[in-house]
Amino acid sequence: MKKFLYCILFIFSLFMLASCQNNSSIAFKGESGNWICELIADSNFWGKETQRIIITYKGENLEKLGNFNFDVESSDFLGWGVHDVVFDNNGIYESGDVIKLARKTPNTSTILVNVEGELSETITLRSSS
């Protein structure tokens, strides 16, 4: 019985080690006239994915920004968006983890970010890998 418990503990430890070791991340990047955008898709061993986004205003007049909304679209996952975006003093918005998906986004995906506000544009994001 003791050997069985040690075997189960060993197998459980291997699974835990594998889940920590196999986390991966894909960055999708794009740029437009007014914006630089990066969507980071972090996935774990089990194939679950969490997405976050960083949007940077390239201009100098931060007071032009006002309130913004953006939507993220792709044929590889259900779209999502954030409304009433607030930029920091450097013109950067970082979302933190926004959405969790049941599967990984392929690195061949094309992702569109539609920025809506005073300086509306659509940014196409692609993976560099």
GROMACS .gro file of N, CA, C and O in nm, residues 16-127:
model
  448
   16MET      N    1   0.228   1.793  -1.216
   16MET     CA    2   0.243   1.931  -1.169
   16MET      C    3   0.365   1.996  -1.232
   16MET      O    4   0.361   2.111  -1.274
   17LEU      N    5   0.474   1.923  -1.239
   17LEU     CA    6   0.596   1.975  -1.299
   17LEU      C    7   0.575   2.003  -1.448
   17LEU      O    8   0.615   2.107  -1.499
   18ALA      N    9   0.506   1.914  -1.516
   18ALA     CA   10   0.480   1.932  -1.659
   18ALA      C   11   0.389   2.052  -1.683
   18ALA      O   12   0.410   2.129  -1.777
   19SER      N   13   0.291   2.072  -1.598
   19SER     CA   14   0.201   2.186  -1.617
   19SER      C   15   0.273   2.318  -1.594
   19SER      O   16   0.241   2.419  -1.657
   20CYS      N   17   0.371   2.321  -1.508
   20CYS     CA   18   0.448   2.444  -1.484
   20CYS      C   19   0.547   2.468  -1.597
   20CYS      O   20   0.575   2.583  -1.632
   21GLN      N   21   0.602   2.365  -1.653
   21GLN     CA   22   0.706   2.376  -1.753
   21GLN      C   23   0.653   2.408  -1.892
   21GLN      O   24   0.723   2.463  -1.974
   22ASN      N   25   0.529   2.371  -1.922
   22ASN     CA   26   0.479   2.381  -2.059
   22ASN      C   27   0.391   2.502  -2.085
   22ASN      O   28   0.315   2.504  -2.179
   23ASN      N   29   0.398   2.604  -2.002
   23ASN     CA   30   0.325   2.726  -2.031
   23ASN      C   31   0.393   2.793  -2.149
   23ASN      O   32   0.515   2.796  -2.160
   24SER      N   33   0.315   2.845  -2.240
   24SER     CA   34   0.372   2.912  -2.356
   24SER      C   35   0.297   3.042  -2.381
   24SER      O   36   0.187   3.064  -2.332
   25SER      N   37   0.359   3.126  -2.460
   25SER     CA   38   0.302   3.257  -2.488
   25SER      C   39   0.325   3.292  -2.634
   25SER      O   40   0.432   3.265  -2.688
   26ILE      N   41   0.225   3.350  -2.697
   26ILE     CA   42   0.236   3.399  -2.834
   26ILE      C   43   0.199   3.547  -2.831
   26ILE      O   44   0.098   3.585  -2.773
   27ALA      N   45   0.281   3.629  -2.894
   27ALA     CA   46   0.252   3.772  -2.904
   27ALA      C   47   0.211   3.805  -3.047
   27ALA      O   48   0.279   3.769  -3.142
   28PHE      N   49   0.098   3.870  -3.059
   28PHE     CA   50   0.049   3.919  -3.188
   28PHE      C   51   0.066   4.071  -3.186
   28PHE      O   52   0.018   4.137  -3.094
   29LYS      N   53   0.136   4.125  -3.286
   29LYS     CA   54   0.169   4.267  -3.285
   29LYS      C   55   0.122   4.334  -3.413
   29LYS      O   56   0.118   4.272  -3.519
   30GLY      N   57   0.092   4.463  -3.401
   30GLY     CA   58   0.053   4.541  -3.516
   30GLY      C   59   0.063   4.689  -3.486
   30GLY      O   60   0.071   4.731  -3.371
   31GLU      N   61   0.062   4.768  -3.594
   31GLU     CA   62   0.078   4.913  -3.579
   31GLU      C   63  -0.005   4.983  -3.685
   31GLU      O   64  -0.022   4.934  -3.797
   32SER      N   65  -0.058   5.098  -3.649
   32SER     CA   66  -0.133   5.181  -3.743
   32SER      C   67  -0.078   5.324  -3.733
   32SER      O   68   0.024   5.347  -3.669
   33GLY      N   69  -0.147   5.419  -3.792
   33GLY     CA   70  -0.100   5.557  -3.789
   33GLY      C   71  -0.088   5.615  -3.650
   33GLY      O   72   0.005   5.690  -3.621
   34ASN      N   73  -0.182   5.581  -3.560
   34ASN     CA   74  -0.183   5.638  -3.425
   34ASN      C   75  -0.155   5.540  -3.313
   34ASN      O   76  -0.138   5.581  -3.199
   35TRP      N   77  -0.152   5.410  -3.341
   35TRP     CA   78  -0.150   5.309  -3.236
   35TRP      C   79  -0.046   5.201  -3.261
   35TRP      O   80  -0.021   5.163  -3.373
   36ILE      N   81   0.008   5.148  -3.151
   36ILE     CA   82   0.085   5.024  -3.151
   36ILE      C   83   0.006   4.929  -3.061
   36ILE      O   84  -0.037   4.968  -2.953
   37CYS      N   85  -0.012   4.808  -3.105
   37CYS     CA   86  -0.096   4.714  -3.030
   37CYS      C   87  -0.027   4.579  -3.021
   37CYS      O   88   0.035   4.532  -3.117
   38GLU      N   89  -0.038   4.518  -2.903
   38GLU     CA   90   0.016   4.384  -2.881
   38GLU      C   91  -0.084   4.303  -2.799
   38GLU      O   92  -0.126   4.346  -2.692
   39LEU      N   93  -0.122   4.188  -2.853
   39LEU     CA   94  -0.208   4.094  -2.781
   39LEU      C   95  -0.122   3.976  -2.742
   39LEU      O   96  -0.055   3.917  -2.827
   40ILE      N   97  -0.121   3.944  -2.614
   40ILE     CA   98  -0.042   3.831  -2.564
   40ILE      C   99  -0.137   3.719  -2.525
   40ILE      O  100  -0.229   3.739  -2.446
   41ALA      N  101  -0.117   3.602  -2.585
   41ALA     CA  102  -0.198   3.485  -2.559
   41ALA      C  103  -0.112   3.385  -2.481
   41ALA      O  104  -0.020   3.327  -2.536
   42ASP      N  105  -0.140   3.370  -2.353
   42ASP     CA  106  -0.068   3.277  -2.267
   42ASP      C  107  -0.148   3.148  -2.254
   42ASP      O  108  -0.267   3.153  -2.223
   43SER      N  109  -0.083   3.034  -2.279
   43SER     CA  110  -0.153   2.906  -2.267
   43SER      C  111  -0.078   2.815  -2.172
   43SER      O  112   0.043   2.823  -2.159
   44ASN      N  113  -0.155   2.729  -2.107
   44ASN     CA  114  -0.096   2.637  -2.011
   44ASN      C  115  -0.088   2.496  -2.068
   44ASN      O  116  -0.127   2.471  -2.182
   45PHE      N  117  -0.038   2.405  -1.989
   45PHE     CA  118  -0.018   2.265  -2.027
   45PHE      C  119  -0.148   2.201  -2.077
   45PHE      O  120  -0.147   2.118  -2.166
   46TRP      N  121  -0.260   2.241  -2.020
   46TRP     CA  122  -0.388   2.178  -2.050
   46TRP      C  123  -0.454   2.239  -2.174
   46TRP      O  124  -0.564   2.199  -2.211
   47GLY      N  125  -0.390   2.337  -2.238
   47GLY     CA  126  -0.444   2.396  -2.359
   47GLY      C  127  -0.536   2.514  -2.336
   47GLY      O  128  -0.594   2.567  -2.429
   48LYS      N  129  -0.551   2.557  -2.212
   48LYS     CA  130  -0.634   2.674  -2.180
   48LYS      C  131  -0.553   2.800  -2.207
   48LYS      O  132  -0.432   2.803  -2.186
   49GLU      N  133  -0.619   2.904  -2.254
   49GLU     CA  134  -0.548   3.027  -2.292
   49GLU      C  135  -0.609   3.148  -2.223
   49GLU      O  136  -0.730   3.156  -2.205
   50THR      N  137  -0.525   3.242  -2.187
   50THR     CA  138  -0.566   3.370  -2.132
   50THR      C  139  -0.507   3.479  -2.221
   50THR      O  140  -0.391   3.471  -2.258
   51GLN      N  141  -0.589   3.577  -2.257
   51GLN     CA  142  -0.542   3.685  -2.343
   51GLN      C  143  -0.539   3.817  -2.266
   51GLN      O  144  -0.625   3.843  -2.183
   52ARG      N  145  -0.439   3.900  -2.301
   52ARG     CA  146  -0.429   4.036  -2.249
   52ARG      C  147  -0.380   4.123  -2.362
   52ARG      O  148  -0.326   4.073  -2.461
   53ILE      N  149  -0.400   4.253  -2.349
   53ILE     CA  150  -0.366   4.343  -2.459
   53ILE      C  151  -0.297   4.469  -2.406
   53ILE      O  152  -0.326   4.513  -2.294
   54ILE      N  153  -0.207   4.521  -2.487
   54ILE     CA  154  -0.139   4.648  -2.458
   54ILE      C  155  -0.159   4.736  -2.581
   54ILE      O  156  -0.124   4.697  -2.692
   55ILE      N  157  -0.218   4.854  -2.560
   55ILE     CA  158  -0.238   4.949  -2.668
   55ILE      C  159  -0.163   5.077  -2.632
   55ILE      O  160  -0.179   5.130  -2.521
   56THR      N  161  -0.080   5.125  -2.725
   56THR     CA  162   0.001   5.244  -2.701
   56THR      C  163  -0.034   5.350  -2.805
   56THR      O  164  -0.034   5.322  -2.925
   57TYR      N  165  -0.059   5.471  -2.756
   57TYR     CA  166  -0.084   5.585  -2.844
   57TYR      C  167   0.051   5.641  -2.888
   57TYR      O  168   0.137   5.667  -2.805
   58LYS      N  169   0.070   5.660  -3.020
   58LYS     CA  170   0.198   5.704  -3.073
   58LYS      C  171   0.213   5.856  -3.073
   58LYS      O  172   0.324   5.907  -3.087
   59GLY      N  173   0.104   5.928  -3.057
   59GLY     CA  174   0.109   6.073  -3.063
   59GLY      C  175   0.158   6.137  -2.933
   59GLY      O  176   0.193   6.069  -2.836
   60GLU      N  177   0.161   6.269  -2.934
   60GLU     CA  178   0.210   6.343  -2.818
   60GLU      C  179   0.100   6.412  -2.739
   60GLU      O  180   0.118   6.443  -2.623
   61ASN      N  181  -0.013   6.439  -2.801
   61ASN     CA  182  -0.121   6.512  -2.734
   61ASN      C  183  -0.215   6.415  -2.665
   61ASN      O  184  -0.317   6.376  -2.720
   62LEU      N  185  -0.183   6.378  -2.542
   62LEU     CA  186  -0.263   6.280  -2.470
   62LEU      C  187  -0.404   6.330  -2.442
   62LEU      O  188  -0.497   6.251  -2.429
   63GLU      N  189  -0.421   6.462  -2.435
   63GLU     CA  190  -0.555   6.516  -2.408
   63GLU      C  191  -0.651   6.487  -2.524
   63GLU      O  192  -0.772   6.493  -2.507
   64LYS      N  193  -0.599   6.453  -2.642
   64LYS     CA  194  -0.683   6.416  -2.756
   64LYS      C  195  -0.753   6.283  -2.735
   64LYS      O  196  -0.854   6.255  -2.800
   65LEU      N  197  -0.700   6.201  -2.648
   65LEU     CA  198  -0.748   6.064  -2.637
   65LEU      C  199  -0.892   6.054  -2.589
   65LEU      O  200  -0.971   5.981  -2.645
   66GLY      N  201  -0.929   6.124  -2.485
   66GLY     CA  202  -1.066   6.113  -2.434
   66GLY      C  203  -1.100   5.969  -2.401
   66GLY      O  204  -1.015   5.890  -2.360
   67ASN      N  205  -1.226   5.932  -2.417
   67ASN     CA  206  -1.270   5.794  -2.391
   67ASN      C  207  -1.261   5.711  -2.518
   67ASN      O  208  -1.300   5.757  -2.625
   68PHE      N  209  -1.213   5.589  -2.503
   68PHE     CA  210  -1.200   5.498  -2.615
   68PHE      C  211  -1.259   5.364  -2.582
   68PHE      O  212  -1.267   5.324  -2.466
   69ASN      N  213  -1.299   5.295  -2.686
   69ASN     CA  214  -1.343   5.157  -2.679
   69ASN      C  215  -1.262   5.080  -2.781
   69ASN      O  216  -1.214   5.137  -2.878
   70PHE      N  217  -1.245   4.952  -2.759
   70PHE     CA  218  -1.186   4.869  -2.864
   70PHE      C  219  -1.247   4.730  -2.860
   70PHE      O  220  -1.295   4.684  -2.757
   71ASP      N  221  -1.248   4.669  -2.978
   71ASP     CA  222  -1.297   4.533  -2.995
   71ASP      C  223  -1.189   4.450  -3.061
   71ASP      O  224  -1.118   4.498  -3.149
   72VAL      N  225  -1.177   4.325  -3.018
   72VAL     CA  226  -1.079   4.231  -3.073
   72VAL      C  227  -1.157   4.125  -3.149
   72VAL      O  228  -1.253   4.067  -3.095
   73GLU      N  229  -1.118   4.101  -3.274
   73GLU     CA  230  -1.188   4.004  -3.358
   73GLU      C  231  -1.089   3.907  -3.422
   73GLU      O  232  -0.979   3.946  -3.458
   74SER      N  233  -1.131   3.782  -3.435
   74SER     CA  234  -1.054   3.681  -3.507
   74SER      C  235  -1.146   3.567  -3.545
   74SER      O  236  -1.245   3.540  -3.476
   75SER      N  237  -1.116   3.502  -3.654
   75SER     CA  238  -1.196   3.386  -3.693
   75SER      C  239  -1.162   3.264  -3.607
   75SER      O  240  -1.232   3.164  -3.611
   76ASP      N  241  -1.055   3.274  -3.525
   76ASP     CA  242  -1.011   3.161  -3.442
   76ASP      C  243  -1.065   3.162  -3.300
   76ASP      O  244  -1.043   3.068  -3.224
   77PHE      N  245  -1.131   3.270  -3.259
   77PHE     CA  246  -1.193   3.274  -3.126
   77PHE      C  247  -1.305   3.377  -3.126
   77PHE      O  248  -1.313   3.463  -3.212
   78LEU      N  249  -1.393   3.365  -3.027
   78LEU     CA  250  -1.503   3.458  -3.012
   78LEU      C  251  -1.447   3.595  -2.973
   78LEU      O  252  -1.363   3.604  -2.885
   79GLY      N  253  -1.490   3.699  -3.039
   79GLY     CA  254  -1.438   3.833  -3.013
   79GLY      C  255  -1.471   3.884  -2.874
   79GLY      O  256  -1.559   3.832  -2.805
   80TRP      N  257  -1.399   3.987  -2.834
   80TRP     CA  258  -1.421   4.050  -2.705
   80TRP      C  259  -1.380   4.197  -2.715
   80TRP      O  260  -1.321   4.238  -2.813
   81GLY      N  261  -1.415   4.276  -2.616
   81GLY     CA  262  -1.381   4.417  -2.620
   81GLY      C  263  -1.377   4.479  -2.482
   81GLY      O  264  -1.418   4.418  -2.384
   82VAL      N  265  -1.325   4.600  -2.477
   82VAL     CA  266  -1.318   4.677  -2.353
   82VAL      C  267  -1.369   4.816  -2.386
   82VAL      O  268  -1.333   4.875  -2.488
   83HIS      N  269  -1.453   4.870  -2.298
   83HIS     CA  270  -1.512   5.002  -2.320
   83HIS      C  271  -1.465   5.099  -2.212
   83HIS      O  272  -1.427   5.059  -2.103
   84ASP      N  273  -1.468   5.227  -2.244
   84ASP     CA  274  -1.422   5.334  -2.155
   84ASP      C  275  -1.278   5.311  -2.110
   84ASP      O  276  -1.246   5.311  -1.991
   85VAL      N  277  -1.190   5.291  -2.209
   85VAL     CA  278  -1.048   5.267  -2.184
   85VAL      C  279  -0.984   5.395  -2.131
   85VAL      O  280  -1.009   5.504  -2.183
   86VAL      N  281  -0.902   5.380  -2.029
   86VAL     CA  282  -0.827   5.493  -1.973
   86VAL      C  283  -0.679   5.467  -1.994
   86VAL      O  284  -0.627   5.363  -1.954
   87PHE      N  285  -0.610   5.563  -2.058
   87PHE     CA  286  -0.467   5.551  -2.083
   87PHE      C  287  -0.389   5.615  -1.969
   87PHE      O  288  -0.435   5.711  -1.908
   88ASP      N  289  -0.269   5.562  -1.944
   88ASP     CA  290  -0.184   5.623  -1.841
   88ASP      C  291  -0.118   5.750  -1.897
   88ASP      O  292  -0.145   5.790  -2.010
   89ASN      N  293  -0.032   5.813  -1.819
   89ASN     CA  294   0.032   5.939  -1.860
   89ASN      C  295   0.125   5.925  -1.980
   89ASN      O  296   0.165   6.024  -2.039
   90ASN      N  297   0.162   5.802  -2.013
   90ASN     CA  298   0.248   5.777  -2.129
   90ASN      C  299   0.168   5.733  -2.252
   90ASN      O  300   0.226   5.696  -2.354
   91GLY      N  301   0.035   5.733  -2.242
   91GLY     CA  302  -0.049   5.692  -2.354
   91GLY      C  303  -0.058   5.542  -2.372
   91GLY      O  304  -0.079   5.494  -2.483
   92ILE      N  305  -0.043   5.468  -2.263
   92ILE     CA  306  -0.044   5.321  -2.269
   92ILE      C  307  -0.163   5.267  -2.190
   92ILE      O  308  -0.193   5.312  -2.079
   93TYR      N  309  -0.229   5.168  -2.249
   93TYR     CA  310  -0.333   5.094  -2.179
   93TYR      C  311  -0.291   4.947  -2.174
   93TYR      O  312  -0.259   4.887  -2.276
   94GLU      N  313  -0.288   4.890  -2.054
   94GLU     CA  314  -0.261   4.746  -2.035
   94GLU      C  315  -0.381   4.685  -1.967
   94GLU      O  316  -0.421   4.728  -1.860
   95SER      N  317  -0.437   4.583  -2.029
   95SER     CA  318  -0.563   4.526  -1.981
   95SER      C  319  -0.549   4.430  -1.865
   95SER      O  320  -0.643   4.413  -1.790
   96GLY      N  321  -0.436   4.363  -1.851
   96GLY     CA  322  -0.433   4.249  -1.761
   96GLY      C  323  -0.508   4.135  -1.829
   96GLY      O  324  -0.549   4.146  -1.944
   97ASP      N  325  -0.528   4.024  -1.761
   97ASP     CA  326  -0.599   3.910  -1.821
   97ASP      C  327  -0.745   3.947  -1.844
   97ASP      O  328  -0.815   3.984  -1.751
   98VAL      N  329  -0.788   3.937  -1.970
   98VAL     CA  330  -0.922   3.980  -2.007
   98VAL      C  331  -1.015   3.862  -2.032
   98VAL      O  332  -1.127   3.858  -1.985
   99ILE      N  333  -0.967   3.765  -2.107
   99ILE     CA  334  -1.054   3.655  -2.148
   99ILE      C  335  -0.981   3.523  -2.135
   99ILE      O  336  -0.860   3.516  -2.154
  100LYS      N  337  -1.055   3.420  -2.101
  100LYS     CA  338  -1.001   3.284  -2.094
  100LYS      C  339  -1.069   3.201  -2.201
  100LYS      O  340  -1.190   3.204  -2.215
  101LEU      N  341  -0.986   3.129  -2.276
  101LEU     CA  342  -1.037   3.046  -2.385
  101LEU      C  343  -1.008   2.900  -2.356
  101LEU      O  344  -0.911   2.867  -2.288
  102ALA      N  345  -1.089   2.812  -2.411
  102ALA     CA  346  -1.072   2.668  -2.388
  102ALA      C  347  -0.961   2.608  -2.472
  102ALA      O  348  -0.918   2.497  -2.447
  103ARG      N  349  -0.912   2.682  -2.573
  103ARG     CA  350  -0.806   2.627  -2.657
  103ARG      C  351  -0.709   2.738  -2.698
  103ARG      O  352  -0.740   2.856  -2.688
  104LYS      N  353  -0.594   2.695  -2.747
  104LYS     CA  354  -0.490   2.789  -2.788
  104LYS      C  355  -0.524   2.856  -2.921
  104LYS      O  356  -0.578   2.793  -3.011
  105THR      N  357  -0.488   2.983  -2.933
  105THR     CA  358  -0.502   3.054  -3.060
  105THR      C  359  -0.382   3.017  -3.147
  105THR      O  360  -0.268   3.028  -3.104
  106PRO      N  361  -0.406   2.972  -3.271
  106PRO     CA  362  -0.293   2.936  -3.359
  106PRO      C  363  -0.204   3.058  -3.387
  106PRO      O  364  -0.254   3.170  -3.399
  107ASN      N  365  -0.074   3.036  -3.397
  107ASN     CA  366   0.017   3.148  -3.424
  107ASN      C  367   0.001   3.201  -3.566
  107ASN      O  368   0.058   3.305  -3.599
  108THR      N  369  -0.077   3.135  -3.648
  108THR     CA  370  -0.105   3.182  -3.784
  108THR      C  371  -0.228   3.273  -3.789
  108THR      O  372  -0.263   3.321  -3.897
  109SER      N  373  -0.291   3.297  -3.676
  109SER     CA  374  -0.412   3.378  -3.672
  109SER      C  375  -0.385   3.522  -3.711
  109SER      O  376  -0.278   3.577  -3.683
  110THR      N  377  -0.483   3.583  -3.773
  110THR     CA  378  -0.485   3.727  -3.796
  110THR      C  379  -0.590   3.784  -3.703
  110THR      O  380  -0.704   3.738  -3.702
  111ILE      N  381  -0.551   3.882  -3.623
  111ILE     CA  382  -0.639   3.941  -3.523
  111ILE      C  383  -0.658   4.088  -3.559
  111ILE      O  384  -0.562   4.158  -3.589
  112LEU      N  385  -0.783   4.133  -3.556
  112LEU     CA  386  -0.814   4.273  -3.582
  112LEU      C  387  -0.854   4.341  -3.453
  112LEU      O  388  -0.937   4.288  -3.377
  113VAL      N  389  -0.795   4.457  -3.427
  113VAL     CA  390  -0.832   4.539  -3.312
  113VAL      C  391  -0.893   4.667  -3.367
  113VAL      O  392  -0.827   4.742  -3.439
  114ASN      N  393  -1.020   4.689  -3.338
  114ASN     CA  394  -1.090   4.808  -3.382
  114ASN      C  395  -1.093   4.909  -3.268
  114ASN      O  396  -1.162   4.888  -3.168
  115VAL      N  397  -1.015   5.015  -3.281
  115VAL     CA  398  -1.012   5.120  -3.181
  115VAL      C  399  -1.118   5.222  -3.220
  115VAL      O  400  -1.121   5.270  -3.334
  116GLU      N  401  -1.207   5.254  -3.127
  116GLU     CA  402  -1.316   5.348  -3.154
  116GLU      C  403  -1.307   5.465  -3.058
  116GLU      O  404  -1.298   5.448  -2.937
  117GLY      N  405  -1.305   5.585  -3.114
  117GLY     CA  406  -1.297   5.707  -3.034
  117GLY      C  407  -1.254   5.821  -3.124
  117GLY      O  408  -1.277   5.820  -3.245
  118GLU      N  409  -1.189   5.921  -3.067
  118GLU     CA  410  -1.144   6.038  -3.142
  118GLU      C  411  -1.050   6.000  -3.257
  118GLU      O  412  -1.052   6.060  -3.363
  119LEU      N  413  -0.965   5.899  -3.236
  119LEU     CA  414  -0.868   5.855  -3.337
  119LEU      C  415  -0.895   5.709  -3.374
  119LEU      O  416  -0.815   5.620  -3.350
  120SER      N  417  -1.010   5.683  -3.432
  120SER     CA  418  -1.052   5.546  -3.465
  120SER      C  419  -0.967   5.488  -3.578
  120SER      O  420  -0.938   5.555  -3.676
  121GLU      N  421  -0.927   5.364  -3.561
  121GLU     CA  422  -0.852   5.290  -3.661
  121GLU      C  423  -0.870   5.141  -3.636
  121GLU      O  424  -0.905   5.100  -3.526
  122THR      N  425  -0.840   5.062  -3.739
  122THR     CA  426  -0.836   4.917  -3.725
  122THR      C  427  -0.691   4.875  -3.741
  122THR      O  428  -0.623   4.915  -3.835
  123ILE      N  429  -0.645   4.794  -3.646
  123ILE     CA  430  -0.505   4.748  -3.644
  123ILE      C  431  -0.506   4.598  -3.669
  123ILE      O  432  -0.579   4.523  -3.603
  124THR      N  433  -0.424   4.553  -3.762
  124THR     CA  434  -0.410   4.409  -3.791
  124THR      C  435  -0.291   4.356  -3.714
  124THR      O  436  -0.181   4.409  -3.725
  125LEU      N  437  -0.314   4.252  -3.636
  125LEU     CA  438  -0.209   4.190  -3.554
  125LEU      C  439  -0.172   4.055  -3.610
  125LEU      O  440  -0.260   3.976  -3.647
  126ARG      N  441  -0.043   4.029  -3.612
  126ARG     CA  442   0.009   3.898  -3.655
  126ARG      C  443   0.119   3.854  -3.562
  126ARG      O  444   0.189   3.937  -3.505
  127SER      N  445   0.137   3.725  -3.552
  127SER     CA  446   0.244   3.669  -3.470
  127SER      C  447   0.377   3.678  -3.545
  127SER      O  448   0.381   3.661  -3.666
   0.00000   0.00000   0.00000
